[in-house]
Amino acid sequence: MRAATAEAMRAFGARLAAHLRAGDLIVLSGPLGAGKTTLVQGIAEGLKVRGPITSPTFVIARVHPSLRQGPPLVHADAYRLGGDLEVDDLDLDASLEESVTVVEWGEGLVEGLADDRLEIHIDREAGDEARVLTVRGVGPRWADTRIDRLEG
């Protein structure tokens, strides 16, 4: 999938949110400035949670309560984490069942939290604001979801 602008990235996040439910884990990867937090802003808008949604790099994780009786959004950033022990210290698994959990920079660190997850890799196109997203559903939860329908 291609997102030509930051607004398109947020719109994709909002469309994705319509398919999310408590217990879902989304693992985001991509280089600095790829648009991971921008995507989470769209997910948050779609889930109707309290914001603002900013990069949790320095606080590591934030919980955004629902404004409409839906699941809260747990937004975490594993960029500064040194390994599995530090991920365990976050206790993301303690809130996983009742939240939608999105982890930036989580590739290789948080996949063990859930058998079912969405993995989204974001790349920048050279000399352009556009981003290319590769979305992969893992596990039975995503087996019947057509990822191409999420693209809009």
PDB file of C-alpha atoms in Angstrom:
ATOM      1  CA  MET A   1       0.000   0.000   0.000  1.00  0.00           C
ATOM      2  CA  ARG A   2       1.161   3.546  -0.673  1.00  0.00           C
ATOM      3  CA  ALA A   3       0.343   6.614   1.442  1.00  0.00           C
ATOM      4  CA  ALA A   4       1.165   9.759  -0.556  1.00  0.00           C
ATOM      5  CA  THR A   5       0.879  12.190   2.381  1.00  0.00           C
ATOM      6  CA  ALA A   6       0.753  12.298   6.165  1.00  0.00           C
ATOM      7  CA  GLU A   7      -3.008  12.788   5.857  1.00  0.00           C
ATOM      8  CA  ALA A   8      -3.243   9.578   3.808  1.00  0.00           C
ATOM      9  CA  MET A   9      -1.241   7.767   6.495  1.00  0.00           C
ATOM     10  CA  ARG A  10      -3.650   8.992   9.194  1.00  0.00           C
ATOM     11  CA  ALA A  11      -6.632   8.003   7.015  1.00  0.00           C
ATOM     12  CA  PHE A  12      -5.231   4.483   6.664  1.00  0.00           C
ATOM     13  CA  GLY A  13      -4.825   4.323  10.453  1.00  0.00           C
ATOM     14  CA  ALA A  14      -8.458   5.358  10.929  1.00  0.00           C
ATOM     15  CA  ARG A  15      -9.620   2.670   8.455  1.00  0.00           C
ATOM     16  CA  LEU A  16      -7.461   0.102  10.228  1.00  0.00           C
ATOM     17  CA  ALA A  17      -8.985   1.088  13.588  1.00  0.00           C
ATOM     18  CA  ALA A  18     -12.402  -0.040  12.346  1.00  0.00           C
ATOM     19  CA  HIS A  19     -11.014  -3.608  12.280  1.00  0.00           C
ATOM     20  CA  LEU A  20      -9.301  -3.490  15.673  1.00  0.00           C
ATOM     21  CA  ARG A  21     -10.582  -4.796  18.974  1.00  0.00           C
ATOM     22  CA  ALA A  22      -9.338  -5.330  22.511  1.00  0.00           C
ATOM     23  CA  GLY A  23      -6.475  -7.804  22.549  1.00  0.00           C
ATOM     24  CA  ASP A  24      -5.010  -6.740  19.205  1.00  0.00           C
ATOM     25  CA  LEU A  25      -1.269  -6.165  18.907  1.00  0.00           C
ATOM     26  CA  ILE A  26       0.199  -4.057  16.103  1.00  0.00           C
ATOM     27  CA  VAL A  27       3.972  -4.057  15.619  1.00  0.00           C
ATOM     28  CA  LEU A  28       5.337  -1.111  13.633  1.00  0.00           C
ATOM     29  CA  SER A  29       8.768  -0.979  12.028  1.00  0.00           C
ATOM     30  CA  GLY A  30      10.600   1.342   9.677  1.00  0.00           C
ATOM     31  CA  PRO A  31      13.345   3.959   9.714  1.00  0.00           C
ATOM     32  CA  LEU A  32      13.306   7.190  11.700  1.00  0.00           C
ATOM     33  CA  GLY A  33      10.779   9.596  10.224  1.00  0.00           C
ATOM     34  CA  ALA A  34       8.916   6.885   8.325  1.00  0.00           C
ATOM     35  CA  GLY A  35       5.547   7.834   9.799  1.00  0.00           C
ATOM     36  CA  LYS A  36       4.958   5.319  12.575  1.00  0.00           C
ATOM     37  CA  THR A  37       3.570   7.903  15.005  1.00  0.00           C
ATOM     38  CA  THR A  38       1.511   9.480  12.213  1.00  0.00           C
ATOM     39  CA  LEU A  39      -0.090   6.085  11.596  1.00  0.00           C
ATOM     40  CA  VAL A  40      -0.818   5.724  15.325  1.00  0.00           C
ATOM     41  CA  GLN A  41      -2.504   9.158  15.272  1.00  0.00           C
ATOM     42  CA  GLY A  42      -4.915   7.794  12.663  1.00  0.00           C
ATOM     43  CA  ILE A  43      -5.539   4.626  14.664  1.00  0.00           C
ATOM     44  CA  ALA A  44      -6.231   6.753  17.748  1.00  0.00           C
ATOM     45  CA  GLU A  45      -8.689   8.926  15.811  1.00  0.00           C
ATOM     46  CA  GLY A  46     -10.481   5.846  14.536  1.00  0.00           C
ATOM     47  CA  LEU A  47     -10.627   4.309  18.016  1.00  0.00           C
ATOM     48  CA  LYS A  48     -11.806   7.629  19.498  1.00  0.00           C
ATOM     49  CA  VAL A  49      -9.297   7.736  22.331  1.00  0.00           C
ATOM     50  CA  ARG A  50      -8.053  10.701  24.324  1.00  0.00           C
ATOM     51  CA  GLY A  51      -4.933  12.351  22.905  1.00  0.00           C
ATOM     52  CA  PRO A  52      -2.758  13.988  21.963  1.00  0.00           C
ATOM     53  CA  ILE A  53      -0.840  11.205  20.268  1.00  0.00           C
ATOM     54  CA  THR A  54       2.872  11.956  20.246  1.00  0.00           C
ATOM     55  CA  SER A  55       5.930   9.761  20.026  1.00  0.00           C
ATOM     56  CA  PRO A  56       6.412   7.927  23.333  1.00  0.00           C
ATOM     57  CA  THR A  57      10.179   7.611  22.782  1.00  0.00           C
ATOM     58  CA  PHE A  58      11.130   9.175  26.108  1.00  0.00           C
ATOM     59  CA  VAL A  59       8.260   7.901  28.246  1.00  0.00           C
ATOM     60  CA  ILE A  60       8.324   4.499  26.499  1.00  0.00           C
ATOM     61  CA  ALA A  61       4.552   3.872  26.754  1.00  0.00           C
ATOM     62  CA  ARG A  62       1.319   5.835  27.062  1.00  0.00           C
ATOM     63  CA  VAL A  63      -2.238   4.688  27.683  1.00  0.00           C
ATOM     64  CA  HIS A  64      -4.971   6.617  25.883  1.00  0.00           C
ATOM     65  CA  PRO A  65      -8.421   5.894  27.364  1.00  0.00           C
ATOM     66  CA  SER A  66     -11.413   5.501  25.093  1.00  0.00           C
ATOM     67  CA  LEU A  67     -13.841   8.390  24.779  1.00  0.00           C
ATOM     68  CA  ARG A  68     -16.679   6.075  23.659  1.00  0.00           C
ATOM     69  CA  GLN A  69     -16.627   2.850  25.705  1.00  0.00           C
ATOM     70  CA  GLY A  70     -14.139   1.137  23.367  1.00  0.00           C
ATOM     71  CA  PRO A  71     -10.771  -0.325  24.255  1.00  0.00           C
ATOM     72  CA  PRO A  72      -7.973   1.975  25.369  1.00  0.00           C
ATOM     73  CA  LEU A  73      -4.953   2.413  23.126  1.00  0.00           C
ATOM     74  CA  VAL A  74      -1.569   1.474  24.559  1.00  0.00           C
ATOM     75  CA  HIS A  75       1.087   3.230  22.467  1.00  0.00           C
ATOM     76  CA  ALA A  76       4.620   2.046  23.180  1.00  0.00           C
ATOM     77  CA  ASP A  77       8.016   2.764  21.690  1.00  0.00           C
ATOM     78  CA  ALA A  78      10.715   0.109  21.963  1.00  0.00           C
ATOM     79  CA  TYR A  79      13.427   2.269  20.335  1.00  0.00           C
ATOM     80  CA  ARG A  80      15.358   2.825  23.565  1.00  0.00           C
ATOM     81  CA  LEU A  81      14.834  -0.664  24.951  1.00  0.00           C
ATOM     82  CA  GLY A  82      17.853  -2.896  25.168  1.00  0.00           C
ATOM     83  CA  GLY A  83      16.181  -6.273  24.917  1.00  0.00           C
ATOM     84  CA  ASP A  84      13.582  -8.720  26.148  1.00  0.00           C
ATOM     85  CA  LEU A  85      14.080  -7.962  29.848  1.00  0.00           C
ATOM     86  CA  GLU A  86      13.299  -4.277  29.356  1.00  0.00           C
ATOM     87  CA  VAL A  87      10.245  -5.183  27.271  1.00  0.00           C
ATOM     88  CA  ASP A  88       9.099  -7.426  30.144  1.00  0.00           C
ATOM     89  CA  ASP A  89       9.488  -4.477  32.537  1.00  0.00           C
ATOM     90  CA  LEU A  90       6.851  -2.553  30.543  1.00  0.00           C
ATOM     91  CA  ASP A  91       4.209  -5.172  31.455  1.00  0.00           C
ATOM     92  CA  LEU A  92       2.519  -4.759  28.081  1.00  0.00           C
ATOM     93  CA  ASP A  93       1.082  -8.235  28.476  1.00  0.00           C
ATOM     94  CA  ALA A  94      -0.788  -7.098  31.601  1.00  0.00           C
ATOM     95  CA  SER A  95      -3.038  -4.795  29.557  1.00  0.00           C
ATOM     96  CA  LEU A  96      -2.953  -6.640  26.239  1.00  0.00           C
ATOM     97  CA  GLU A  97      -6.303  -8.401  26.612  1.00  0.00           C
ATOM     98  CA  GLU A  98      -8.329  -5.239  27.248  1.00  0.00           C
ATOM     99  CA  SER A  99      -6.422  -2.803  25.003  1.00  0.00           C
ATOM    100  CA  VAL A 100      -5.356  -2.242  21.451  1.00  0.00           C
ATOM    101  CA  THR A 101      -1.562  -2.219  21.763  1.00  0.00           C
ATOM    102  CA  VAL A 102       0.662  -0.550  19.166  1.00  0.00           C
ATOM    103  CA  VAL A 103       4.431  -0.830  19.541  1.00  0.00           C
ATOM    104  CA  GLU A 104       6.755   1.301  17.446  1.00  0.00           C
ATOM    105  CA  TRP A 105      10.187  -0.231  16.870  1.00  0.00           C
ATOM    106  CA  GLY A 106       8.811  -3.504  18.246  1.00  0.00           C
ATOM    107  CA  GLU A 107      10.097  -5.820  15.527  1.00  0.00           C
ATOM    108  CA  GLY A 108      12.167  -8.597  17.070  1.00  0.00           C
ATOM    109  CA  LEU A 109      11.137  -7.631  20.608  1.00  0.00           C
ATOM    110  CA  VAL A 110       7.381  -7.944  21.172  1.00  0.00           C
ATOM    111  CA  GLU A 111       6.168 -10.682  18.853  1.00  0.00           C
ATOM    112  CA  GLY A 112       6.121 -13.081  21.808  1.00  0.00           C
ATOM    113  CA  LEU A 113       3.377 -11.053  23.486  1.00  0.00           C
ATOM    114  CA  ALA A 114       0.681 -12.507  21.206  1.00  0.00           C
ATOM    115  CA  ASP A 115       0.294 -15.302  18.672  1.00  0.00           C
ATOM    116  CA  ASP A 116      -1.968 -12.995  16.661  1.00  0.00           C
ATOM    117  CA  ARG A 117      -0.679  -9.627  15.497  1.00  0.00           C
ATOM    118  CA  LEU A 118      -0.444  -7.201  12.642  1.00  0.00           C
ATOM    119  CA  GLU A 119       3.038  -6.341  11.493  1.00  0.00           C
ATOM    120  CA  ILE A 120       3.324  -3.103   9.546  1.00  0.00           C
ATOM    121  CA  HIS A 121       6.579  -2.009   7.968  1.00  0.00           C
ATOM    122  CA  ILE A 122       6.779   1.570   6.666  1.00  0.00           C
ATOM    123  CA  ASP A 123       9.374   2.762   4.158  1.00  0.00           C
ATOM    124  CA  ARG A 124       9.962   6.217   2.717  1.00  0.00           C
ATOM    125  CA  GLU A 125      10.052   6.696  -1.028  1.00  0.00           C
ATOM    126  CA  ALA A 126      13.154   8.515  -2.204  1.00  0.00           C
ATOM    127  CA  GLY A 127      12.704  12.255  -2.614  1.00  0.00           C
ATOM    128  CA  ASP A 128       9.015  12.123  -1.787  1.00  0.00           C
ATOM    129  CA  GLU A 129       6.626  12.503   1.137  1.00  0.00           C
ATOM    130  CA  ALA A 130       5.056   9.185   0.125  1.00  0.00           C
ATOM    131  CA  ARG A 131       5.355   6.071   2.243  1.00  0.00           C
ATOM    132  CA  VAL A 132       5.050   2.417   1.320  1.00  0.00           C
ATOM    133  CA  LEU A 133       3.364   0.194   3.900  1.00  0.00           C
ATOM    134  CA  THR A 134       3.688  -3.566   4.007  1.00  0.00           C
ATOM    135  CA  VAL A 135       0.969  -5.097   6.192  1.00  0.00           C
ATOM    136  CA  ARG A 136       1.115  -8.706   7.325  1.00  0.00           C
ATOM    137  CA  GLY A 137      -1.413 -10.462   9.514  1.00  0.00           C
ATOM    138  CA  VAL A 138      -0.036 -13.219  11.753  1.00  0.00           C
ATOM    139  CA  GLY A 139      -2.149 -15.871  13.455  1.00  0.00           C
ATOM    140  CA  PRO A 140      -5.760 -17.027  13.331  1.00  0.00           C
ATOM    141  CA  ARG A 141      -7.156 -13.599  14.335  1.00  0.00           C
ATOM    142  CA  TRP A 142      -6.050 -12.157  10.990  1.00  0.00           C
ATOM    143  CA  ALA A 143      -6.451 -15.283   8.827  1.00  0.00           C
ATOM    144  CA  ASP A 144      -9.835 -14.240   7.432  1.00  0.00           C
ATOM    145  CA  THR A 145      -9.115 -10.512   7.196  1.00  0.00           C
ATOM    146  CA  ARG A 146      -8.324  -9.352   3.701  1.00  0.00           C
ATOM    147  CA  ILE A 147      -5.446  -6.980   4.244  1.00  0.00           C
ATOM    148  CA  ASP A 148      -6.083  -5.378   0.856  1.00  0.00           C
ATOM    149  CA  ARG A 149      -9.466  -4.168   2.145  1.00  0.00           C
ATOM    150  CA  LEU A 150      -7.669  -2.123   4.781  1.00  0.00           C
ATOM    151  CA  GLU A 151      -6.010  -0.118   2.038  1.00  0.00           C
ATOM    152  CA  GLY A 152      -9.146   1.842   1.232  1.00  0.00           C
TER     153      GLY A 152
END
